[in-house]
């Protein structure tokens, strides 16, 4: 697979230069934008594979950028921000960000996050095995990369979709926090279990909406399990 095209949206010149230098020396293809509107324009015109997004931009709030991109694309978005408060992190993840780096971050962690995201893109492109998974009213069409509830398309973020596929693959089995965070983000960074909880909560909201049916069971302190529908 070619190195993915990465769009960097960051107004801070030092951080932008650090990311650009890192990407360049690791032979990534990339584009940079210094504000939200030009970033959104590039996202539409250049169709990047991954977006690295600063939350605090001069013109448009980063969370709004995520929402606007999510209205037409599932492409992976890694948020880079100086904000360390939980509420900002949750707002960004809720809006559909896939991953989160808090400033100051190390070059090694940035590259690790990108490798994980790339692996996920490759895995999502080449799902093997059964083309369709069906569990009660829930359906996953692996070749289309889409999930449905009662034939209605579910608008899932890439992370939610990947979680759903992992749970579906081992339906009936409890999958531990460590297993899930490693599958999704690679080696466990300390904040990953908290992020997992947020993604799982939004996923559940989407697939259990308006129904008594429970598809995902929480095992407190252990992990999650997809239940087989009766
Ligand atoms: Ca900024």
mmCIF file of C-alpha atoms and ligand atoms in Angstrom:
data_model
loop_
_atom_site.group_PDB
_atom_site.id
_atom_site.type_symbol
_atom_site.label_atom_id
_atom_site.label_comp_id
_atom_site.label_asym_id
_atom_site.label_seq_id
_atom_site.Cartn_x
_atom_site.Cartn_y
_atom_site.Cartn_z
ATOM 1 C CA UNK A 1 0.000 0.000 0.000
ATOM 2 C CA UNK A 2 1.209 3.520 -0.797
ATOM 3 C CA UNK A 3 1.919 5.772 2.120
ATOM 4 C CA UNK A 4 -1.370 7.510 2.894
ATOM 5 C CA UNK A 5 -1.956 11.165 2.125
ATOM 6 C CA UNK A 6 -2.179 13.079 5.389
ATOM 7 C CA UNK A 7 -3.843 16.453 5.831
ATOM 8 C CA UNK A 8 -2.432 18.465 8.734
ATOM 9 C CA UNK A 9 -4.700 21.262 10.013
ATOM 10 C CA UNK A 10 -2.733 23.254 12.584
ATOM 11 C CA UNK A 11 -2.330 27.020 13.099
ATOM 12 C CA UNK A 12 0.695 26.841 15.421
ATOM 13 C CA UNK A 13 3.711 27.197 13.141
ATOM 14 C CA UNK A 14 6.106 25.348 15.466
ATOM 15 C CA UNK A 15 3.856 22.337 15.859
ATOM 16 C CA UNK A 16 3.013 22.369 12.158
ATOM 17 C CA UNK A 17 6.709 22.415 11.253
ATOM 18 C CA UNK A 18 7.470 19.607 13.689
ATOM 19 C CA UNK A 19 4.716 17.443 12.190
ATOM 20 C CA UNK A 20 5.744 18.347 8.638
ATOM 21 C CA UNK A 21 9.381 17.472 9.321
ATOM 22 C CA UNK A 22 8.379 14.194 10.944
ATOM 23 C CA UNK A 23 6.110 13.242 8.052
ATOM 24 C CA UNK A 24 8.688 14.251 5.466
ATOM 25 C CA UNK A 25 11.519 12.289 7.051
ATOM 26 C CA UNK A 26 9.238 9.246 7.249
ATOM 27 C CA UNK A 27 8.250 9.600 3.602
ATOM 28 C CA UNK A 28 4.601 10.358 4.174
ATOM 29 C CA UNK A 29 2.724 12.390 1.604
ATOM 30 C CA UNK A 30 1.078 15.357 3.284
ATOM 31 C CA UNK A 31 -0.668 18.700 2.899
ATOM 32 C CA UNK A 32 -0.921 21.469 5.471
ATOM 33 C CA UNK A 33 -3.609 23.994 6.287
ATOM 34 C CA UNK A 34 -3.233 26.850 8.774
ATOM 35 C CA UNK A 35 -6.920 27.346 9.555
ATOM 36 C CA UNK A 36 -10.189 25.437 9.617
ATOM 37 C CA UNK A 37 -11.812 26.713 6.430
ATOM 38 C CA UNK A 38 -8.772 26.033 4.232
ATOM 39 C CA UNK A 39 -8.460 22.627 5.925
ATOM 40 C CA UNK A 40 -12.062 21.759 5.085
ATOM 41 C CA UNK A 41 -11.529 22.892 1.482
ATOM 42 C CA UNK A 42 -8.444 20.676 1.146
ATOM 43 C CA UNK A 43 -10.260 17.758 2.776
ATOM 44 C CA UNK A 44 -12.917 17.947 0.051
ATOM 45 C CA UNK A 45 -10.652 18.696 -2.936
ATOM 46 C CA UNK A 46 -7.683 16.430 -2.095
ATOM 47 C CA UNK A 47 -9.460 13.478 -0.415
ATOM 48 C CA UNK A 48 -6.737 12.731 2.161
ATOM 49 C CA UNK A 49 -6.555 9.298 3.823
ATOM 50 C CA UNK A 50 -5.974 10.617 7.349
ATOM 51 C CA UNK A 51 -6.477 14.026 8.987
ATOM 52 C CA UNK A 52 -4.339 15.357 11.835
ATOM 53 C CA UNK A 53 -6.439 18.099 13.377
ATOM 54 C CA UNK A 54 -5.649 20.761 15.955
ATOM 55 C CA UNK A 55 -8.760 21.537 18.050
ATOM 56 C CA UNK A 56 -7.936 25.174 18.763
ATOM 57 C CA UNK A 57 -7.989 26.936 15.397
ATOM 58 C CA UNK A 58 -8.413 30.685 14.775
ATOM 59 C CA UNK A 59 -11.569 30.494 12.658
ATOM 60 C CA UNK A 60 -13.571 27.281 13.156
ATOM 61 C CA UNK A 61 -13.612 25.144 16.306
ATOM 62 C CA UNK A 62 -11.990 21.761 15.775
ATOM 63 C CA UNK A 63 -15.053 19.894 17.063
ATOM 64 C CA UNK A 64 -17.176 21.625 14.410
ATOM 65 C CA UNK A 65 -14.642 20.605 11.757
ATOM 66 C CA UNK A 66 -15.000 16.979 12.842
ATOM 67 C CA UNK A 67 -18.787 17.229 12.651
ATOM 68 C CA UNK A 68 -18.647 18.796 9.193
ATOM 69 C CA UNK A 69 -16.256 16.137 7.852
ATOM 70 C CA UNK A 70 -18.338 13.366 9.395
ATOM 71 C CA UNK A 71 -21.389 14.572 7.492
ATOM 72 C CA UNK A 72 -19.788 13.233 4.307
ATOM 73 C CA UNK A 73 -16.795 11.055 5.221
ATOM 74 C CA UNK A 74 -15.598 8.338 7.581
ATOM 75 C CA UNK A 75 -11.905 9.065 6.994
ATOM 76 C CA UNK A 76 -9.781 8.709 10.129
ATOM 77 C CA UNK A 77 -9.288 11.905 12.141
ATOM 78 C CA UNK A 78 -6.564 12.118 14.780
ATOM 79 C CA UNK A 79 -7.025 15.133 17.026
ATOM 80 C CA UNK A 80 -3.955 16.995 18.250
ATOM 81 C CA UNK A 81 -4.638 19.461 20.991
ATOM 82 C CA UNK A 82 -3.182 21.349 23.899
ATOM 83 C CA UNK A 83 -6.431 20.919 25.747
ATOM 84 C CA UNK A 84 -6.165 18.178 28.263
ATOM 85 C CA UNK A 85 -9.557 18.405 29.901
ATOM 86 C CA UNK A 86 -11.698 15.327 29.636
ATOM 87 C CA UNK A 87 -14.716 17.223 28.349
ATOM 88 C CA UNK A 88 -12.850 18.448 25.249
ATOM 89 C CA UNK A 89 -11.543 15.004 24.571
ATOM 90 C CA UNK A 90 -14.992 13.486 24.909
ATOM 91 C CA UNK A 91 -16.556 16.194 22.706
ATOM 92 C CA UNK A 92 -13.999 15.455 19.979
ATOM 93 C CA UNK A 93 -14.455 11.687 20.238
ATOM 94 C CA UNK A 94 -18.244 12.064 20.349
ATOM 95 C CA UNK A 95 -18.121 14.204 17.224
ATOM 96 C CA UNK A 96 -16.359 11.322 15.473
ATOM 97 C CA UNK A 97 -12.616 11.713 16.017
ATOM 98 C CA UNK A 98 -10.820 8.365 16.029
ATOM 99 C CA UNK A 99 -7.843 9.096 18.144
ATOM 100 C CA UNK A 100 -6.315 11.801 20.286
ATOM 101 C CA UNK A 101 -2.837 13.176 20.920
ATOM 102 C CA UNK A 102 -2.281 15.708 23.682
ATOM 103 C CA UNK A 103 0.419 18.372 23.264
ATOM 104 C CA UNK A 104 3.266 18.105 23.938
ATOM 105 C CA UNK A 105 3.488 14.747 22.225
ATOM 106 C CA UNK A 106 6.519 12.783 21.152
ATOM 107 C CA UNK A 107 7.391 12.175 17.527
ATOM 108 C CA UNK A 108 7.469 8.452 18.347
ATOM 109 C CA UNK A 109 3.881 8.529 19.600
ATOM 110 C CA UNK A 110 2.692 10.493 16.559
ATOM 111 C CA UNK A 111 4.275 7.909 14.249
ATOM 112 C CA UNK A 112 2.848 5.032 16.286
ATOM 113 C CA UNK A 113 -0.653 6.511 16.047
ATOM 114 C CA UNK A 114 -0.266 6.905 12.292
ATOM 115 C CA UNK A 115 0.917 3.303 11.886
ATOM 116 C CA UNK A 116 -2.081 2.039 13.840
ATOM 117 C CA UNK A 117 -4.459 4.125 11.744
ATOM 118 C CA UNK A 118 -2.830 2.832 8.551
ATOM 119 C CA UNK A 119 -3.160 -0.771 9.702
ATOM 120 C CA UNK A 120 -6.810 -0.125 10.398
ATOM 121 C CA UNK A 121 -7.327 1.345 6.924
ATOM 122 C CA UNK A 122 -5.739 -1.754 5.402
ATOM 123 C CA UNK A 123 -7.812 -4.080 7.598
ATOM 124 C CA UNK A 124 -11.000 -2.223 6.739
ATOM 125 C CA UNK A 125 -10.229 -2.443 3.025
ATOM 126 C CA UNK A 126 -9.655 -6.193 3.079
ATOM 127 C CA UNK A 127 -12.133 -7.854 5.431
ATOM 128 C CA UNK A 128 -12.017 -11.581 4.762
ATOM 129 C CA UNK A 129 -14.388 -14.407 5.639
ATOM 130 C CA UNK A 130 -18.166 -14.204 5.506
ATOM 131 C CA UNK A 131 -19.349 -11.226 3.487
ATOM 132 C CA UNK A 132 -22.368 -10.587 5.725
ATOM 133 C CA UNK A 133 -22.813 -10.843 9.487
ATOM 134 C CA UNK A 134 -26.342 -11.013 10.810
ATOM 135 C CA UNK A 135 -27.384 -10.992 14.465
ATOM 136 C CA UNK A 136 -31.069 -10.301 15.059
ATOM 137 C CA UNK A 137 -31.834 -6.934 13.509
ATOM 138 C CA UNK A 138 -28.168 -6.052 13.270
ATOM 139 C CA UNK A 139 -26.314 -6.600 10.005
ATOM 140 C CA UNK A 140 -22.736 -5.910 8.881
ATOM 141 C CA UNK A 141 -21.864 -5.870 5.198
ATOM 142 C CA UNK A 142 -18.067 -6.271 5.282
ATOM 143 C CA UNK A 143 -17.439 -5.644 1.604
ATOM 144 C CA UNK A 144 -19.340 -2.357 1.738
ATOM 145 C CA UNK A 145 -17.876 -1.529 5.165
ATOM 146 C CA UNK A 146 -21.370 -0.688 6.416
ATOM 147 C CA UNK A 147 -23.593 -1.765 9.287
ATOM 148 C CA UNK A 148 -27.364 -1.721 9.373
ATOM 149 C CA UNK A 149 -30.082 -1.929 11.972
ATOM 150 C CA UNK A 150 -33.291 -3.309 10.506
ATOM 151 C CA UNK A 151 -31.955 -2.472 7.006
ATOM 152 C CA UNK A 152 -31.354 1.131 8.045
ATOM 153 C CA UNK A 153 -27.763 2.312 7.543
ATOM 154 C CA UNK A 154 -25.967 3.081 10.796
ATOM 155 C CA UNK A 155 -23.757 6.175 10.714
ATOM 156 C CA UNK A 156 -20.739 4.800 12.559
ATOM 157 C CA UNK A 157 -17.304 6.348 12.937
ATOM 158 C CA UNK A 158 -14.393 4.155 11.733
ATOM 159 C CA UNK A 159 -13.582 3.276 15.344
ATOM 160 C CA UNK A 160 -17.181 2.331 16.165
ATOM 161 C CA UNK A 161 -17.329 0.213 13.016
ATOM 162 C CA UNK A 162 -14.083 -1.537 13.880
ATOM 163 C CA UNK A 163 -15.324 -2.209 17.434
ATOM 164 C CA UNK A 164 -18.557 -3.607 16.082
ATOM 165 C CA UNK A 165 -16.611 -5.908 13.708
ATOM 166 C CA UNK A 166 -14.365 -7.116 16.551
ATOM 167 C CA UNK A 167 -17.351 -7.893 18.781
ATOM 168 C CA UNK A 168 -19.198 -9.557 15.902
ATOM 169 C CA UNK A 169 -16.213 -11.735 15.014
ATOM 170 C CA UNK A 170 -16.304 -13.231 18.515
ATOM 171 C CA UNK A 171 -20.020 -12.984 19.159
ATOM 172 C CA UNK A 172 -20.896 -14.485 22.553
ATOM 173 C CA UNK A 173 -17.351 -14.093 23.924
ATOM 174 C CA UNK A 174 -16.146 -11.455 26.378
ATOM 175 C CA UNK A 175 -13.388 -9.336 24.821
ATOM 176 C CA UNK A 176 -11.117 -7.626 27.339
ATOM 177 C CA UNK A 177 -10.267 -3.916 27.423
ATOM 178 C CA UNK A 178 -6.643 -4.769 26.653
ATOM 179 C CA UNK A 179 -7.562 -6.891 23.636
ATOM 180 C CA UNK A 180 -9.856 -4.226 22.217
ATOM 181 C CA UNK A 181 -7.530 -1.253 22.801
ATOM 182 C CA UNK A 182 -4.613 -3.146 21.279
ATOM 183 C CA UNK A 183 -6.655 -4.115 18.229
ATOM 184 C CA UNK A 184 -7.792 -0.538 17.757
ATOM 185 C CA UNK A 185 -4.867 1.612 18.845
ATOM 186 C CA UNK A 186 -1.924 -0.784 18.968
ATOM 187 C CA UNK A 187 0.066 -0.851 22.181
ATOM 188 C CA UNK A 188 -2.020 0.441 25.092
ATOM 189 C CA UNK A 189 -1.456 4.075 25.933
ATOM 190 C CA UNK A 190 -2.809 5.102 29.307
ATOM 191 C CA UNK A 191 -5.826 6.997 27.994
ATOM 192 C CA UNK A 192 -7.018 4.237 25.681
ATOM 193 C CA UNK A 193 -9.366 2.432 28.066
ATOM 194 C CA UNK A 194 -11.160 5.735 28.753
ATOM 195 C CA UNK A 195 -11.421 6.353 25.007
ATOM 196 C CA UNK A 196 -12.694 2.823 24.483
ATOM 197 C CA UNK A 197 -15.474 3.503 26.991
ATOM 198 C CA UNK A 198 -16.515 6.633 25.081
ATOM 199 C CA UNK A 199 -16.530 4.902 21.683
ATOM 200 C CA UNK A 200 -18.408 1.919 23.113
ATOM 201 C CA UNK A 201 -21.033 4.203 24.664
ATOM 202 C CA UNK A 202 -21.651 6.017 21.368
ATOM 203 C CA UNK A 203 -21.730 2.714 19.472
ATOM 204 C CA UNK A 204 -24.288 1.286 21.878
ATOM 205 C CA UNK A 205 -26.415 4.393 21.617
ATOM 206 C CA UNK A 206 -26.551 3.888 17.858
ATOM 207 C CA UNK A 207 -27.249 0.161 17.719
ATOM 208 C CA UNK A 208 -29.565 -0.079 20.699
ATOM 209 C CA UNK A 209 -31.525 3.072 19.943
ATOM 210 C CA UNK A 210 -35.277 2.881 20.365
ATOM 211 C CA UNK A 211 -35.253 -0.763 21.398
ATOM 212 C CA UNK A 212 -35.233 -2.942 24.464
ATOM 213 C CA UNK A 213 -32.809 -5.220 22.685
ATOM 214 C CA UNK A 214 -29.320 -5.380 24.092
ATOM 215 C CA UNK A 215 -26.494 -6.227 21.711
ATOM 216 C CA UNK A 216 -23.493 -5.275 23.809
ATOM 217 C CA UNK A 217 -23.035 -6.386 27.380
ATOM 218 C CA UNK A 218 -20.612 -4.554 29.673
ATOM 219 C CA UNK A 219 -18.474 -6.630 32.014
ATOM 220 C CA UNK A 220 -17.288 -4.029 34.491
ATOM 221 C CA UNK A 221 -13.513 -3.968 34.874
ATOM 222 C CA UNK A 222 -13.119 -6.701 32.236
ATOM 223 C CA UNK A 223 -14.532 -5.823 28.850
ATOM 224 C CA UNK A 224 -17.458 -6.212 26.487
ATOM 225 C CA UNK A 225 -19.378 -8.985 24.778
ATOM 226 C CA UNK A 226 -21.812 -9.074 21.892
ATOM 227 C CA UNK A 227 -24.874 -11.093 22.808
ATOM 228 C CA UNK A 228 -26.478 -13.436 20.316
ATOM 229 C CA UNK A 229 -29.985 -12.292 19.505
ATOM 230 C CA UNK A 230 -32.661 -14.812 20.467
HETATM 231 CA CA1 LIG B 1 -3.949 25.940 17.797
#
